[in-house]
Coordinates of C-alpha atoms in Angstrom, one line a residue:
X17 CA 113.2 89.1 169.8
X18 CA 109.9 90.9 168.8
X19 CA 111.9 93.3 166.6
X20 CA 113.4 90.5 164.6
X21 CA 110.1 88.7 164.2
X22 CA 108.4 91.8 162.9
X23 CA 111.2 92.3 160.3
X24 CA 110.8 88.7 159.2
X25 CA 107.1 89.1 158.7
X26 CA 107.6 92.2 156.6
X27 CA 110.0 90.4 154.4
X28 CA 107.6 87.5 154.0
X29 CA 104.8 89.9 153.0
X30 CA 107.0 91.6 150.5
X31 CA 107.7 88.3 148.7
X32 CA 104.2 86.9 148.8
X33 CA 102.5 90.1 147.6
X34 CA 105.2 91.2 145.1
X35 CA 105.1 94.6 146.7
X36 CA 108.8 95.3 146.4
X37 CA 110.1 98.1 144.3
X38 CA 111.9 95.7 141.9
X39 CA 108.7 93.7 141.3
X40 CA 106.8 96.9 140.5
X41 CA 109.4 98.0 138.0
X42 CA 109.3 94.6 136.2
X43 CA 105.5 94.8 136.0
X44 CA 105.7 98.2 134.4
X45 CA 108.1 97.0 131.7
X46 CA 105.9 94.1 130.9
X47 CA 102.8 96.2 130.2
X48 CA 104.6 99.0 128.4
X49 CA 102.8 99.8 125.1
X50 CA 104.2 98.3 121.9
X51 CA 105.5 100.5 119.1
X52 CA 103.9 100.2 115.6
X53 CA 106.9 98.2 114.5
X54 CA 106.5 95.7 117.3
X55 CA 102.9 95.3 116.4
X56 CA 103.9 93.7 113.1
X57 CA 103.3 90.0 112.7
X58 CA 106.0 88.2 114.5
X59 CA 105.3 84.6 113.4
X60 CA 107.9 82.8 111.3
X61 CA 108.0 84.4 107.8
X62 CA 108.1 82.5 104.5
X63 CA 111.5 82.2 103.0
X64 CA 112.4 84.9 100.4
X65 CA 115.7 84.9 98.6
X66 CA 116.6 88.4 97.5
X67 CA 119.6 90.2 96.2
X68 CA 120.0 93.5 98.0
X69 CA 120.8 96.2 95.4
X70 CA 120.0 99.6 97.0
X71 CA 119.5 102.7 95.0
X72 CA 121.1 106.0 96.0
X73 CA 119.6 107.1 99.3
X74 CA 120.8 110.3 100.9
X75 CA 119.3 113.3 102.8
X76 CA 118.4 114.7 99.5
X77 CA 116.1 111.8 98.6
X78 CA 114.6 112.0 102.1
X79 CA 113.8 115.7 101.5
X80 CA 112.4 115.0 98.1
X81 CA 110.1 112.3 99.5
X82 CA 108.8 114.7 102.1
X83 CA 108.1 117.3 99.4
X84 CA 106.4 114.7 97.3
X85 CA 104.2 113.4 100.1
X86 CA 103.2 116.9 101.2
X87 CA 102.4 117.9 97.6
X88 CA 100.4 114.8 96.7
X89 CA 98.9 113.5 100.0
X90 CA 99.2 116.4 102.4
X91 CA 101.3 114.1 104.7
X92 CA 104.6 114.9 106.4
X93 CA 106.0 111.4 105.9
X94 CA 109.0 109.5 104.4
X95 CA 107.8 106.0 105.3
X96 CA 104.6 104.0 104.8
X97 CA 102.4 101.6 106.6
X98 CA 101.9 99.0 103.7
X99 CA 98.3 98.3 102.8
X100 CA 98.6 97.2 99.1
X101 CA 101.1 95.6 96.8
X102 CA 101.1 97.0 93.3
X103 CA 102.7 95.1 90.4
X104 CA 104.3 96.7 87.3
X105 CA 106.3 95.9 84.3
X106 CA 109.4 98.0 83.2
X107 CA 108.9 98.2 79.4
X108 CA 112.5 97.0 79.2
X109 CA 114.3 93.7 78.9
X110 CA 117.3 94.7 80.9
X111 CA 117.2 94.7 84.7
X112 CA 120.5 96.7 85.0
X113 CA 119.2 99.6 82.9
X114 CA 116.1 99.8 85.1
X115 CA 118.2 99.8 88.2
X116 CA 120.3 102.6 86.8
X117 CA 117.2 104.6 85.9
X118 CA 115.8 104.3 89.4
X119 CA 119.2 105.0 91.0
X120 CA 119.2 108.7 90.7
X121 CA 117.3 110.7 93.3
X122 CA 115.9 113.3 91.0
X123 CA 114.1 113.5 87.7
X124 CA 112.8 116.4 85.6
X125 CA 109.7 117.9 87.2
X126 CA 106.7 116.7 85.3
X127 CA 104.3 118.7 87.4
X128 CA 104.4 116.1 90.2
X129 CA 107.8 117.0 91.8
X130 CA 111.4 116.1 91.3
X131 CA 111.5 112.9 93.3
X132 CA 112.7 110.1 90.9
X133 CA 110.5 107.0 90.3
X134 CA 111.5 103.8 92.0
X135 CA 110.0 100.5 93.3
X136 CA 110.8 98.5 96.3
X137 CA 111.5 95.3 94.3
X138 CA 112.7 94.5 90.8
X139 CA 112.2 91.0 89.4
X140 CA 114.3 89.9 86.5
X141 CA 113.2 87.6 83.7
X142 CA 114.7 84.5 85.4
X143 CA 112.9 85.3 88.6
X144 CA 115.8 86.9 90.4
X145 CA 114.5 89.3 93.0
X146 CA 116.3 92.5 93.7
X147 CA 115.4 94.6 96.7
X148 CA 116.1 98.3 95.9
X149 CA 114.7 100.1 98.9
X150 CA 113.4 99.3 102.4
X151 CA 109.9 97.9 102.3
X152 CA 108.4 100.8 104.3
X153 CA 110.1 103.6 102.4
X154 CA 107.8 105.8 100.4
X155 CA 108.7 105.2 96.7
X156 CA 107.2 106.9 93.6
X157 CA 105.7 104.2 91.5
X158 CA 101.9 104.6 91.5
X159 CA 100.0 107.9 91.4
X160 CA 97.6 108.2 94.3
X161 CA 98.9 105.2 96.3
X162 CA 102.5 105.7 97.1
X163 CA 101.7 106.7 100.6
X164 CA 100.6 103.1 101.4
X165 CA 101.9 100.9 98.5
X166 CA 104.8 98.5 98.0
X167 CA 105.8 98.3 94.4
X168 CA 107.1 95.3 92.4
X169 CA 108.6 96.0 89.0
X170 CA 108.9 93.1 86.5
X171 CA 111.4 93.3 83.7
X172 CA 109.4 93.0 80.4
X173 CA 106.4 94.4 78.7
X174 CA 108.2 96.0 75.7
X175 CA 105.7 97.5 73.3
X176 CA 102.9 96.5 75.7
X177 CA 103.4 92.8 75.1
X178 CA 102.2 90.6 78.0
X179 CA 105.4 88.5 78.1
X180 CA 106.2 88.2 81.8
X181 CA 107.6 84.8 82.6
X182 CA 106.5 82.0 84.8
X183 CA 109.6 82.5 86.9
X184 CA 108.4 86.1 87.5
X185 CA 105.0 84.9 88.4
X186 CA 106.5 82.6 91.1
X187 CA 108.8 85.3 92.3
X188 CA 105.9 87.8 92.7
X189 CA 103.9 85.2 94.6
X190 CA 106.8 84.6 96.9
X191 CA 107.3 88.3 97.6
X192 CA 103.6 88.9 98.3
X193 CA 103.4 85.9 100.6
X194 CA 106.4 87.2 102.5
X195 CA 105.1 90.8 102.7
X196 CA 101.5 89.7 103.7
X197 CA 102.9 87.6 106.5
X198 CA 105.2 90.3 107.7
X199 CA 102.7 93.2 107.5
X200 CA 99.2 92.3 108.6
X201 CA 98.1 95.7 107.3
X202 CA 98.4 94.5 103.7
X203 CA 94.9 93.7 102.4
X204 CA 95.2 94.4 98.6
X205 CA 97.0 93.3 95.5
X206 CA 96.5 94.8 92.1
X207 CA 98.2 95.6 88.8
X208 CA 99.1 99.2 87.8
X209 CA 96.5 99.1 85.1
X210 CA 93.8 98.6 87.7
X211 CA 94.5 102.0 89.4
X212 CA 91.1 103.5 88.7
X213 CA 89.1 100.4 89.6
X214 CA 91.1 100.2 92.9
X215 CA 89.9 103.7 93.9
X216 CA 86.9 101.8 95.5
X217 CA 89.4 100.6 98.1
X218 CA 89.3 104.1 99.7
X219 CA 93.1 104.3 99.5
X220 CA 93.4 106.7 96.6
X221 CA 94.7 110.2 97.5
X222 CA 95.8 112.8 95.0
X223 CA 95.9 116.5 95.8
X224 CA 97.4 117.7 92.5
X225 CA 94.5 118.4 90.0
X226 CA 94.5 116.4 86.8
X227 CA 97.7 114.5 87.7
X228 CA 97.4 111.0 86.3
X229 CA 98.8 108.6 83.8
X230 CA 97.0 105.7 82.0
X231 CA 98.7 102.3 82.5
X232 CA 98.4 98.9 81.0
X233 CA 101.0 97.0 83.1
X234 CA 101.4 94.2 84.0
X235 CA 98.4 92.9 82.2
X236 CA 95.3 90.8 83.2
X237 CA 97.0 87.4 82.4
X238 CA 99.8 88.1 85.0
X239 CA 97.3 89.3 87.6
X240 CA 95.1 86.3 87.0
X241 CA 98.1 84.0 87.8
X242 CA 98.9 85.9 91.0
X243 CA 95.3 85.7 92.1
X244 CA 95.3 82.0 91.6
X245 CA 98.6 81.4 93.3
X246 CA 97.6 83.5 96.3
X247 CA 94.0 82.3 96.6
X248 CA 94.6 80.8 100.0
X249 CA 95.4 84.2 101.5
X250 CA 92.8 86.8 102.6
X251 CA 93.8 89.4 99.9
X252 CA 91.5 91.6 97.8
X253 CA 92.1 91.5 94.0
X254 CA 90.4 93.6 91.3

């Protein structure tokens, strides 16, 4: 009788103190460290309607990205932790021609490597949003910042004319709201023409001497409208 009573007491202690092997295993799973991806904001994201139109992406592009990142940033990476959204215009009125230009993986080496230029998003004149690459892929669209920047190209700006549409303004605001909600690491928004001013952010890295290009896109009027439309968010503009 005493043997059975002792067994019952042991079982009771196991349940009340959660000292069983199964309970210990469950506790370990609950406190396991989260990955960087899991640390992203998990609240409900704003709705964003996009057309997925991926550019060519093979092992060759991955290798070219690695070479570019090593050359310009001293980093062995192919993906980014987004910290800034940089807006551009295409100097073209045809979204399809821009897509075809970005599609190729290579370009002639201009002293900065053979990786072709591309942006994550392309916004047509009517506000249609095309997503060309994954948001965290390293794309070549802004000297000194590609290691941490998501790029949005806007169809327009031929001959330097500030002619981006209200539909494009609304689309860019929607994209940036979505991205800022998804990635809490995004703190900045600027236009490509503000690249020098934005060096005060501390994000600029460029290891190739005298490698730069002056830009005027997408113009202060467009950036002013983005700033106004996103004034309720904690974002830094220049």
